[in-house]
Amino acid sequence: MFFKSKEGKDKILSLYNQKLNELNIEYSEESVETKFGVTNVIITGNVKKTPLLLIHGTGGCSPLILESFPNLSSTYCVYAIDVLAQPNKSAENRLDMKSLDYGEWLTEVIILLGLKDVTLVGFSFGGFISLKTLEFNQRLIKHVFLIAPVYIVNGNPFVGLFKMFIPLKKFIKTGNDDYLKKVIKVLFSEADDFAIQFMGTTFQNCNMDFSPLPVIAKKSAQQIETPITIFACENDIMFPGRKLIKRAKRIFSSIEDVVLIEDAKHVPSSKNFKKIEDLIIDKNGY
């Protein structure tokens, strides 16, 4: 199971609902029954507008990614997806990263929601899910925006080990906030108190997956025809921005745009999320 205990799950869902309420938005929630497990979806915006699926990263949830993109619902109908086996309201089933299961799962969600010509916006592990979806079935997808995505390149494993994974393991073992602060400092361009609290609660109460992250094969990438826009973060130790852009340009034939976010760590600042959001809004209709 993903959650270590019912008590831990209750703590996380309490924070989830707190953040959702703080967003002060009009929304509906829908539970979609897929063959991989129940998937929770938060829907905001006019359902007659272009559908946009917003997919958060590891250790995240829909309210947090919605907070980063508060204006997308002005031009899109936003479907924020709670990813399986993450600190949220979806099922705790962890899928095989080496297979196309994540792509099949999201495709099923799209079909069950009755959507087509979908825009995907995937941050971090959400980028991995977006690319897996294009590999599995790209016919339902209109455009994909990838932000610091998993699955194109990986950073130096030794740097990641010493700067992030060892402090993270020590935090999980001891609960000492000094270790958590080291992890947050490496990952976030900026982090507010809620993000730190949510991440700390997640690390303490969830069984995290530390298995190696795969990268997409060049042959698979070249079969993707859907337009792709990539935002890479220059100082991302997990998926270094310049390295990511270099390989992406080499293996994808459908890249429409690439943007290097200078001085950004893995999680961009609110100012940079705003720039990303503006570009996604500008692309609607083209």
PDB file of C-alpha atoms in Angstrom:
ATOM      1  CA  MET A   1       0.000   0.000   0.000  1.00  0.00           C
ATOM      2  CA  PHE A   2       1.080   3.570  -0.607  1.00  0.00           C
ATOM      3  CA  PHE A   3       0.006   4.996   2.750  1.00  0.00           C
ATOM      4  CA  LYS A   4       1.763   3.536   5.777  1.00  0.00           C
ATOM      5  CA  SER A   5      -1.312   3.873   7.998  1.00  0.00           C
ATOM      6  CA  LYS A   6      -4.888   5.150   8.060  1.00  0.00           C
ATOM      7  CA  GLU A   7      -3.770   7.888  10.428  1.00  0.00           C
ATOM      8  CA  GLY A   8      -1.108   9.028   7.966  1.00  0.00           C
ATOM      9  CA  LYS A   9      -3.588   8.960   5.079  1.00  0.00           C
ATOM     10  CA  ASP A  10      -6.042  11.065   7.105  1.00  0.00           C
ATOM     11  CA  LYS A  11      -3.310  13.648   7.807  1.00  0.00           C
ATOM     12  CA  ILE A  12      -2.487  13.970   4.123  1.00  0.00           C
ATOM     13  CA  LEU A  13      -6.106  14.142   2.952  1.00  0.00           C
ATOM     14  CA  SER A  14      -6.753  16.811   5.589  1.00  0.00           C
ATOM     15  CA  LEU A  15      -3.950  18.914   4.063  1.00  0.00           C
ATOM     16  CA  TYR A  16      -5.289  18.088   0.574  1.00  0.00           C
ATOM     17  CA  ASN A  17      -8.745  19.426   1.465  1.00  0.00           C
ATOM     18  CA  GLN A  18      -7.249  22.432   3.248  1.00  0.00           C
ATOM     19  CA  LYS A  19      -5.359  23.472   0.111  1.00  0.00           C
ATOM     20  CA  LEU A  20      -8.358  22.799  -2.126  1.00  0.00           C
ATOM     21  CA  ASN A  21     -10.506  25.077   0.037  1.00  0.00           C
ATOM     22  CA  GLU A  22      -7.800  27.764   0.092  1.00  0.00           C
ATOM     23  CA  LEU A  23      -7.855  27.926  -3.715  1.00  0.00           C
ATOM     24  CA  ASN A  24     -11.304  29.514  -3.473  1.00  0.00           C
ATOM     25  CA  ILE A  25     -12.396  28.226  -6.876  1.00  0.00           C
ATOM     26  CA  GLU A  26     -15.570  26.733  -8.277  1.00  0.00           C
ATOM     27  CA  TYR A  27     -14.974  23.066  -8.956  1.00  0.00           C
ATOM     28  CA  SER A  28     -16.498  19.619  -9.079  1.00  0.00           C
ATOM     29  CA  GLU A  29     -14.916  16.285  -8.194  1.00  0.00           C
ATOM     30  CA  GLU A  30     -15.413  13.091 -10.130  1.00  0.00           C
ATOM     31  CA  SER A  31     -14.237   9.552  -9.370  1.00  0.00           C
ATOM     32  CA  VAL A  32     -13.408   7.587 -12.502  1.00  0.00           C
ATOM     33  CA  GLU A  33     -13.380   3.788 -12.271  1.00  0.00           C
ATOM     34  CA  THR A  34     -10.459   2.543 -14.376  1.00  0.00           C
ATOM     35  CA  LYS A  35      -9.091  -0.979 -14.597  1.00  0.00           C
ATOM     36  CA  PHE A  36      -6.010   0.294 -12.741  1.00  0.00           C
ATOM     37  CA  GLY A  37      -8.020   1.762  -9.869  1.00  0.00           C
ATOM     38  CA  VAL A  38     -10.312   4.617  -8.935  1.00  0.00           C
ATOM     39  CA  THR A  39      -8.987   7.966 -10.152  1.00  0.00           C
ATOM     40  CA  ASN A  40     -10.041  11.241  -8.558  1.00  0.00           C
ATOM     41  CA  VAL A  41     -10.413  14.266 -10.851  1.00  0.00           C
ATOM     42  CA  ILE A  42     -10.982  17.911  -9.926  1.00  0.00           C
ATOM     43  CA  ILE A  43     -12.756  19.818 -12.694  1.00  0.00           C
ATOM     44  CA  THR A  44     -12.744  23.603 -12.935  1.00  0.00           C
ATOM     45  CA  GLY A  45     -13.748  25.962 -15.745  1.00  0.00           C
ATOM     46  CA  ASN A  46     -16.384  25.891 -18.467  1.00  0.00           C
ATOM     47  CA  VAL A  47     -16.871  22.305 -19.724  1.00  0.00           C
ATOM     48  CA  LYS A  48     -17.555  23.692 -23.223  1.00  0.00           C
ATOM     49  CA  LYS A  49     -13.980  24.991 -23.485  1.00  0.00           C
ATOM     50  CA  THR A  50     -10.907  23.090 -24.671  1.00  0.00           C
ATOM     51  CA  PRO A  51     -10.178  20.232 -22.251  1.00  0.00           C
ATOM     52  CA  LEU A  52      -6.831  20.395 -20.465  1.00  0.00           C
ATOM     53  CA  LEU A  53      -5.543  17.615 -18.228  1.00  0.00           C
ATOM     54  CA  LEU A  54      -3.231  18.870 -15.501  1.00  0.00           C
ATOM     55  CA  ILE A  55      -0.959  16.142 -14.113  1.00  0.00           C
ATOM     56  CA  HIS A  56       1.109  16.666 -10.978  1.00  0.00           C
ATOM     57  CA  GLY A  57       4.443  15.111 -10.084  1.00  0.00           C
ATOM     58  CA  THR A  58       5.733  12.683  -7.463  1.00  0.00           C
ATOM     59  CA  GLY A  59       4.689  13.599  -3.933  1.00  0.00           C
ATOM     60  CA  GLY A  60       2.065  15.989  -5.265  1.00  0.00           C
ATOM     61  CA  CYS A  61      -1.678  16.270  -5.647  1.00  0.00           C
ATOM     62  CA  SER A  62      -4.250  18.120  -7.743  1.00  0.00           C
ATOM     63  CA  PRO A  63      -4.808  21.098  -5.404  1.00  0.00           C
ATOM     64  CA  LEU A  64      -1.082  21.880  -5.382  1.00  0.00           C
ATOM     65  CA  ILE A  65      -0.712  21.827  -9.171  1.00  0.00           C
ATOM     66  CA  LEU A  66      -3.932  23.844  -9.531  1.00  0.00           C
ATOM     67  CA  GLU A  67      -2.414  26.459  -7.234  1.00  0.00           C
ATOM     68  CA  SER A  68       0.542  26.788  -9.629  1.00  0.00           C
ATOM     69  CA  PHE A  69      -1.796  27.405 -12.594  1.00  0.00           C
ATOM     70  CA  PRO A  70      -4.687  29.548 -11.276  1.00  0.00           C
ATOM     71  CA  ASN A  71      -5.623  31.098 -14.630  1.00  0.00           C
ATOM     72  CA  LEU A  72      -5.758  28.096 -16.982  1.00  0.00           C
ATOM     73  CA  SER A  73      -9.485  27.719 -16.328  1.00  0.00           C
ATOM     74  CA  SER A  74     -10.082  31.118 -17.959  1.00  0.00           C
ATOM     75  CA  THR A  75      -9.510  29.602 -21.399  1.00  0.00           C
ATOM     76  CA  TYR A  76      -9.600  25.832 -20.774  1.00  0.00           C
ATOM     77  CA  CYS A  77     -11.766  23.405 -18.889  1.00  0.00           C
ATOM     78  CA  VAL A  78      -9.165  22.030 -16.493  1.00  0.00           C
ATOM     79  CA  TYR A  79      -9.222  18.417 -15.336  1.00  0.00           C
ATOM     80  CA  ALA A  80      -6.649  18.050 -12.536  1.00  0.00           C
ATOM     81  CA  ILE A  81      -5.807  14.368 -12.204  1.00  0.00           C
ATOM     82  CA  ASP A  82      -4.843  12.761  -8.910  1.00  0.00           C
ATOM     83  CA  VAL A  83      -2.078  10.372 -10.012  1.00  0.00           C
ATOM     84  CA  LEU A  84      -2.294   6.804  -8.724  1.00  0.00           C
ATOM     85  CA  ALA A  85      -0.137   5.861  -5.702  1.00  0.00           C
ATOM     86  CA  GLN A  86       0.525   9.449  -4.662  1.00  0.00           C
ATOM     87  CA  PRO A  87      -0.589  11.519  -1.624  1.00  0.00           C
ATOM     88  CA  ASN A  88      -4.103  12.200  -2.855  1.00  0.00           C
ATOM     89  CA  LYS A  89      -7.589  10.697  -3.279  1.00  0.00           C
ATOM     90  CA  SER A  90      -6.888   8.195  -6.078  1.00  0.00           C
ATOM     91  CA  ALA A  91      -6.215   4.472  -5.665  1.00  0.00           C
ATOM     92  CA  GLU A  92      -2.922   3.359  -4.135  1.00  0.00           C
ATOM     93  CA  ASN A  93      -1.942   1.093  -7.044  1.00  0.00           C
ATOM     94  CA  ARG A  94       1.578   1.768  -8.306  1.00  0.00           C
ATOM     95  CA  LEU A  95       1.973   0.930 -11.992  1.00  0.00           C
ATOM     96  CA  ASP A  96       4.986  -0.474 -13.840  1.00  0.00           C
ATOM     97  CA  MET A  97       7.108   2.413 -15.139  1.00  0.00           C
ATOM     98  CA  LYS A  98       8.787   0.207 -17.739  1.00  0.00           C
ATOM     99  CA  SER A  99       5.479  -0.667 -19.409  1.00  0.00           C
ATOM    100  CA  LEU A 100       2.871   1.570 -21.040  1.00  0.00           C
ATOM    101  CA  ASP A 101       0.503   1.128 -18.090  1.00  0.00           C
ATOM    102  CA  TYR A 102       0.548   4.781 -17.079  1.00  0.00           C
ATOM    103  CA  GLY A 103      -0.298   5.772 -20.639  1.00  0.00           C
ATOM    104  CA  GLU A 104      -3.088   3.220 -20.831  1.00  0.00           C
ATOM    105  CA  TRP A 105      -4.445   4.416 -17.483  1.00  0.00           C
ATOM    106  CA  LEU A 106      -4.569   8.089 -18.508  1.00  0.00           C
ATOM    107  CA  THR A 107      -6.066   7.188 -21.894  1.00  0.00           C
ATOM    108  CA  GLU A 108      -8.819   5.309 -20.083  1.00  0.00           C
ATOM    109  CA  VAL A 109      -9.439   8.319 -17.839  1.00  0.00           C
ATOM    110  CA  ILE A 110      -9.736  10.577 -20.908  1.00  0.00           C
ATOM    111  CA  ILE A 111     -12.191   8.190 -22.580  1.00  0.00           C
ATOM    112  CA  LEU A 112     -14.304   7.769 -19.446  1.00  0.00           C
ATOM    113  CA  LEU A 113     -14.486  11.540 -19.040  1.00  0.00           C
ATOM    114  CA  GLY A 114     -15.748  11.705 -22.633  1.00  0.00           C
ATOM    115  CA  LEU A 115     -12.957  13.972 -23.864  1.00  0.00           C
ATOM    116  CA  LYS A 116     -11.089  14.396 -27.146  1.00  0.00           C
ATOM    117  CA  ASP A 117      -8.601  16.892 -28.601  1.00  0.00           C
ATOM    118  CA  VAL A 118      -7.073  17.096 -25.140  1.00  0.00           C
ATOM    119  CA  THR A 119      -4.187  19.327 -24.065  1.00  0.00           C
ATOM    120  CA  LEU A 120      -1.870  17.648 -21.555  1.00  0.00           C
ATOM    121  CA  VAL A 121       0.181  19.647 -19.058  1.00  0.00           C
ATOM    122  CA  GLY A 122       2.515  17.388 -17.113  1.00  0.00           C
ATOM    123  CA  PHE A 123       4.944  18.484 -14.418  1.00  0.00           C
ATOM    124  CA  SER A 124       7.849  16.177 -13.479  1.00  0.00           C
ATOM    125  CA  PHE A 125       6.367  12.656 -13.152  1.00  0.00           C
ATOM    126  CA  GLY A 126       3.286  14.112 -14.830  1.00  0.00           C
ATOM    127  CA  GLY A 127       5.524  14.669 -17.857  1.00  0.00           C
ATOM    128  CA  PHE A 128       6.459  10.997 -17.774  1.00  0.00           C
ATOM    129  CA  ILE A 129       2.756  10.067 -17.732  1.00  0.00           C
ATOM    130  CA  SER A 130       2.082  12.467 -20.620  1.00  0.00           C
ATOM    131  CA  LEU A 131       4.808  10.889 -22.760  1.00  0.00           C
ATOM    132  CA  LYS A 132       3.645   7.365 -21.878  1.00  0.00           C
ATOM    133  CA  THR A 133       0.164   8.417 -23.031  1.00  0.00           C
ATOM    134  CA  LEU A 134       1.547   9.585 -26.376  1.00  0.00           C
ATOM    135  CA  GLU A 135       3.347   6.264 -26.736  1.00  0.00           C
ATOM    136  CA  PHE A 136       0.192   4.300 -25.933  1.00  0.00           C
ATOM    137  CA  ASN A 137      -2.379   6.288 -27.922  1.00  0.00           C
ATOM    138  CA  GLN A 138      -1.749   9.832 -29.145  1.00  0.00           C
ATOM    139  CA  ARG A 139      -4.966  10.152 -31.173  1.00  0.00           C
ATOM    140  CA  LEU A 140      -6.887  11.836 -28.342  1.00  0.00           C
ATOM    141  CA  ILE A 141      -4.141  14.379 -27.603  1.00  0.00           C
ATOM    142  CA  LYS A 142      -3.949  17.794 -29.269  1.00  0.00           C
ATOM    143  CA  HIS A 143      -0.847  19.269 -27.628  1.00  0.00           C
ATOM    144  CA  VAL A 144       1.491  18.390 -24.769  1.00  0.00           C
ATOM    145  CA  PHE A 145       3.330  20.746 -22.429  1.00  0.00           C
ATOM    146  CA  LEU A 146       6.109  19.141 -20.383  1.00  0.00           C
ATOM    147  CA  ILE A 147       7.598  20.939 -17.366  1.00  0.00           C
ATOM    148  CA  ALA A 148      10.861  19.522 -15.957  1.00  0.00           C
ATOM    149  CA  PRO A 149       9.703  16.118 -17.218  1.00  0.00           C
ATOM    150  CA  VAL A 150      10.809  12.695 -16.098  1.00  0.00           C
ATOM    151  CA  TYR A 151      11.659  10.255 -18.946  1.00  0.00           C
ATOM    152  CA  ILE A 152      13.913  12.248 -21.299  1.00  0.00           C
ATOM    153  CA  VAL A 153      17.191  12.448 -19.347  1.00  0.00           C
ATOM    154  CA  ASN A 154      18.402  11.801 -15.819  1.00  0.00           C
ATOM    155  CA  GLY A 155      20.902  13.823 -13.814  1.00  0.00           C
ATOM    156  CA  ASN A 156      24.168  12.678 -12.276  1.00  0.00           C
ATOM    157  CA  PRO A 157      23.198   9.847  -9.909  1.00  0.00           C
ATOM    158  CA  PHE A 158      25.987  10.657  -7.433  1.00  0.00           C
ATOM    159  CA  VAL A 159      24.914  14.306  -7.157  1.00  0.00           C
ATOM    160  CA  GLY A 160      21.322  13.203  -6.636  1.00  0.00           C
ATOM    161  CA  LEU A 161      22.381  10.632  -4.053  1.00  0.00           C
ATOM    162  CA  PHE A 162      24.370  12.991  -1.848  1.00  0.00           C
ATOM    163  CA  LYS A 163      22.328  16.168  -2.267  1.00  0.00           C
ATOM    164  CA  MET A 164      18.845  14.701  -2.135  1.00  0.00           C
ATOM    165  CA  PHE A 165      18.347  10.987  -1.497  1.00  0.00           C
ATOM    166  CA  ILE A 166      20.626  10.594   1.532  1.00  0.00           C
ATOM    167  CA  PRO A 167      19.090  13.638   3.326  1.00  0.00           C
ATOM    168  CA  LEU A 168      15.630  12.360   2.353  1.00  0.00           C
ATOM    169  CA  LYS A 169      16.299   8.899   3.773  1.00  0.00           C
ATOM    170  CA  LYS A 170      17.661  10.495   6.970  1.00  0.00           C
ATOM    171  CA  PHE A 171      14.535  12.636   7.286  1.00  0.00           C
ATOM    172  CA  ILE A 172      12.282   9.619   6.840  1.00  0.00           C
ATOM    173  CA  LYS A 173      14.250   7.750   9.494  1.00  0.00           C
ATOM    174  CA  THR A 174      14.667  10.535  12.057  1.00  0.00           C
ATOM    175  CA  GLY A 175      11.970  13.129  11.331  1.00  0.00           C
ATOM    176  CA  ASN A 176      14.637  15.833  11.730  1.00  0.00           C
ATOM    177  CA  ASP A 177      13.452  18.904   9.817  1.00  0.00           C
ATOM    178  CA  ASP A 178      17.027  19.940   8.999  1.00  0.00           C
ATOM    179  CA  TYR A 179      17.233  17.038   6.551  1.00  0.00           C
ATOM    180  CA  LEU A 180      13.876  17.968   5.032  1.00  0.00           C
ATOM    181  CA  LYS A 181      15.077  21.543   4.513  1.00  0.00           C
ATOM    182  CA  LYS A 182      18.104  20.228   2.590  1.00  0.00           C
ATOM    183  CA  VAL A 183      15.817  18.266   0.251  1.00  0.00           C
ATOM    184  CA  ILE A 184      13.477  21.217  -0.250  1.00  0.00           C
ATOM    185  CA  LYS A 185      16.418  23.535  -0.967  1.00  0.00           C
ATOM    186  CA  VAL A 186      17.651  21.208  -3.724  1.00  0.00           C
ATOM    187  CA  LEU A 187      14.231  20.680  -5.326  1.00  0.00           C
ATOM    188  CA  PHE A 188      12.439  24.025  -5.039  1.00  0.00           C
ATOM    189  CA  SER A 189      13.277  27.400  -6.549  1.00  0.00           C
ATOM    190  CA  GLU A 190      11.088  28.719  -3.745  1.00  0.00           C
ATOM    191  CA  ALA A 191       8.890  26.911  -1.230  1.00  0.00           C
ATOM    192  CA  ASP A 192       6.158  28.169   1.078  1.00  0.00           C
ATOM    193  CA  ASP A 193       5.318  26.753   4.491  1.00  0.00           C
ATOM    194  CA  PHE A 194       2.453  24.639   3.165  1.00  0.00           C
ATOM    195  CA  ALA A 195       4.608  22.954   0.512  1.00  0.00           C
ATOM    196  CA  ILE A 196       7.202  22.087   3.156  1.00  0.00           C
ATOM    197  CA  GLN A 197       4.512  20.748   5.500  1.00  0.00           C
ATOM    198  CA  PHE A 198       2.868  18.687   2.756  1.00  0.00           C
ATOM    199  CA  MET A 199       6.156  17.203   1.535  1.00  0.00           C
ATOM    200  CA  GLY A 200       7.285  16.388   5.075  1.00  0.00           C
ATOM    201  CA  THR A 201       3.970  14.718   5.910  1.00  0.00           C
ATOM    202  CA  THR A 202       4.118  12.744   2.663  1.00  0.00           C
ATOM    203  CA  PHE A 203       7.672  11.500   3.214  1.00  0.00           C
ATOM    204  CA  GLN A 204       6.836  10.445   6.767  1.00  0.00           C
ATOM    205  CA  ASN A 205       3.536   8.710   6.008  1.00  0.00           C
ATOM    206  CA  CYS A 206       3.909   7.216   2.536  1.00  0.00           C
ATOM    207  CA  ASN A 207       5.928   4.399   1.006  1.00  0.00           C
ATOM    208  CA  MET A 208       7.920   6.289  -1.603  1.00  0.00           C
ATOM    209  CA  ASP A 209       9.228   4.644  -4.770  1.00  0.00           C
ATOM    210  CA  PHE A 210      12.978   5.167  -5.160  1.00  0.00           C
ATOM    211  CA  SER A 211      13.464   2.826  -8.133  1.00  0.00           C
ATOM    212  CA  PRO A 212      15.516   4.103 -11.114  1.00  0.00           C
ATOM    213  CA  LEU A 213      13.658   6.319 -13.564  1.00  0.00           C
ATOM    214  CA  PRO A 214      13.588   5.083 -17.181  1.00  0.00           C
ATOM    215  CA  VAL A 215      14.220   7.248 -20.247  1.00  0.00           C
ATOM    216  CA  ILE A 216      12.291   7.083 -23.501  1.00  0.00           C
ATOM    217  CA  ALA A 217      13.911   5.251 -26.409  1.00  0.00           C
ATOM    218  CA  LYS A 218      14.736   7.314 -29.482  1.00  0.00           C
ATOM    219  CA  LYS A 219      12.630   5.003 -31.681  1.00  0.00           C
ATOM    220  CA  SER A 220       9.559   5.543 -29.498  1.00  0.00           C
ATOM    221  CA  ALA A 221      10.108   9.295 -29.355  1.00  0.00           C
ATOM    222  CA  GLN A 222      10.315   9.543 -33.140  1.00  0.00           C
ATOM    223  CA  GLN A 223       6.908   7.902 -33.506  1.00  0.00           C
ATOM    224  CA  ILE A 224       5.237  10.723 -31.589  1.00  0.00           C
ATOM    225  CA  GLU A 225       3.506  13.189 -33.920  1.00  0.00           C
ATOM    226  CA  THR A 226       1.663  15.298 -31.345  1.00  0.00           C
ATOM    227  CA  PRO A 227       3.115  18.816 -30.901  1.00  0.00           C
ATOM    228  CA  ILE A 228       5.284  19.036 -27.786  1.00  0.00           C
ATOM    229  CA  THR A 229       6.409  22.108 -25.850  1.00  0.00           C
ATOM    230  CA  ILE A 230       9.103  21.586 -23.216  1.00  0.00           C
ATOM    231  CA  PHE A 231      10.048  23.786 -20.270  1.00  0.00           C
ATOM    232  CA  ALA A 232      13.408  22.714 -18.832  1.00  0.00           C
ATOM    233  CA  CYS A 233      14.868  24.051 -15.596  1.00  0.00           C
ATOM    234  CA  GLU A 234      18.517  25.092 -15.825  1.00  0.00           C
ATOM    235  CA  ASN A 235      19.543  24.098 -12.274  1.00  0.00           C
ATOM    236  CA  ASP A 236      17.447  20.951 -11.976  1.00  0.00           C
ATOM    237  CA  ILE A 237      19.801  18.293 -10.556  1.00  0.00           C
ATOM    238  CA  MET A 238      17.339  15.508 -11.374  1.00  0.00           C
ATOM    239  CA  PHE A 239      16.732  16.426 -15.030  1.00  0.00           C
ATOM    240  CA  PRO A 240      19.310  19.095 -15.979  1.00  0.00           C
ATOM    241  CA  GLY A 241      17.774  21.680 -18.278  1.00  0.00           C
ATOM    242  CA  ARG A 242      20.417  22.021 -20.982  1.00  0.00           C
ATOM    243  CA  LYS A 243      20.978  18.272 -21.146  1.00  0.00           C
ATOM    244  CA  LEU A 244      17.217  17.697 -21.365  1.00  0.00           C
ATOM    245  CA  ILE A 245      16.765  20.178 -24.210  1.00  0.00           C
ATOM    246  CA  LYS A 246      19.714  18.766 -26.139  1.00  0.00           C
ATOM    247  CA  ARG A 247      18.361  15.198 -26.108  1.00  0.00           C
ATOM    248  CA  ALA A 248      14.762  16.282 -26.667  1.00  0.00           C
ATOM    249  CA  LYS A 249      15.720  18.146 -29.836  1.00  0.00           C
ATOM    250  CA  ARG A 250      17.640  15.106 -31.019  1.00  0.00           C
ATOM    251  CA  ILE A 251      14.959  12.443 -30.482  1.00  0.00           C
ATOM    252  CA  PHE A 252      11.572  14.170 -30.916  1.00  0.00           C
ATOM    253  CA  SER A 253      10.425  15.216 -34.375  1.00  0.00           C
ATOM    254  CA  SER A 254       7.258  16.955 -33.139  1.00  0.00           C
ATOM    255  CA  ILE A 255       8.791  19.561 -30.831  1.00  0.00           C
ATOM    256  CA  GLU A 256       7.053  22.879 -31.297  1.00  0.00           C
ATOM    257  CA  ASP A 257       8.956  24.887 -28.710  1.00  0.00           C
ATOM    258  CA  VAL A 258      11.597  24.508 -25.986  1.00  0.00           C
ATOM    259  CA  VAL A 259      12.135  26.962 -23.164  1.00  0.00           C
ATOM    260  CA  LEU A 260      15.072  26.964 -20.759  1.00  0.00           C
ATOM    261  CA  ILE A 261      14.028  28.480 -17.431  1.00  0.00           C
ATOM    262  CA  GLU A 262      17.256  30.080 -16.247  1.00  0.00           C
ATOM    263  CA  ASP A 263      18.353  29.681 -12.620  1.00  0.00           C
ATOM    264  CA  ALA A 264      15.325  27.459 -11.860  1.00  0.00           C
ATOM    265  CA  LYS A 265      15.580  24.297  -9.786  1.00  0.00           C
ATOM    266  CA  HIS A 266      13.313  21.284 -10.366  1.00  0.00           C
ATOM    267  CA  VAL A 267      10.208  23.082  -9.087  1.00  0.00           C
ATOM    268  CA  PRO A 268      10.017  26.527 -10.748  1.00  0.00           C
ATOM    269  CA  SER A 269       9.165  29.701  -8.843  1.00  0.00           C
ATOM    270  CA  SER A 270       5.626  31.096  -8.892  1.00  0.00           C
ATOM    271  CA  LYS A 271       6.877  33.810 -11.255  1.00  0.00           C
ATOM    272  CA  ASN A 272       8.125  31.183 -13.717  1.00  0.00           C
ATOM    273  CA  PHE A 273       4.970  29.093 -13.368  1.00  0.00           C
ATOM    274  CA  LYS A 274       3.095  32.255 -14.389  1.00  0.00           C
ATOM    275  CA  LYS A 275       5.238  32.575 -17.541  1.00  0.00           C
ATOM    276  CA  ILE A 276       4.579  28.926 -18.370  1.00  0.00           C
ATOM    277  CA  GLU A 277       0.865  29.418 -17.787  1.00  0.00           C
ATOM    278  CA  ASP A 278       0.763  32.480 -20.065  1.00  0.00           C
ATOM    279  CA  LEU A 279       2.374  30.539 -22.899  1.00  0.00           C
ATOM    280  CA  ILE A 280      -0.052  27.613 -22.483  1.00  0.00           C
ATOM    281  CA  ILE A 281      -2.986  30.041 -22.586  1.00  0.00           C
ATOM    282  CA  ASP A 282      -1.564  31.787 -25.666  1.00  0.00           C
ATOM    283  CA  LYS A 283      -1.268  28.429 -27.454  1.00  0.00           C
ATOM    284  CA  ASN A 284      -4.966  27.637 -27.025  1.00  0.00           C
ATOM    285  CA  GLY A 285      -6.728  27.709 -30.370  1.00  0.00           C
ATOM    286  CA  TYR A 286      -3.560  27.367 -32.466  1.00  0.00           C
TER     287      TYR A 286
END
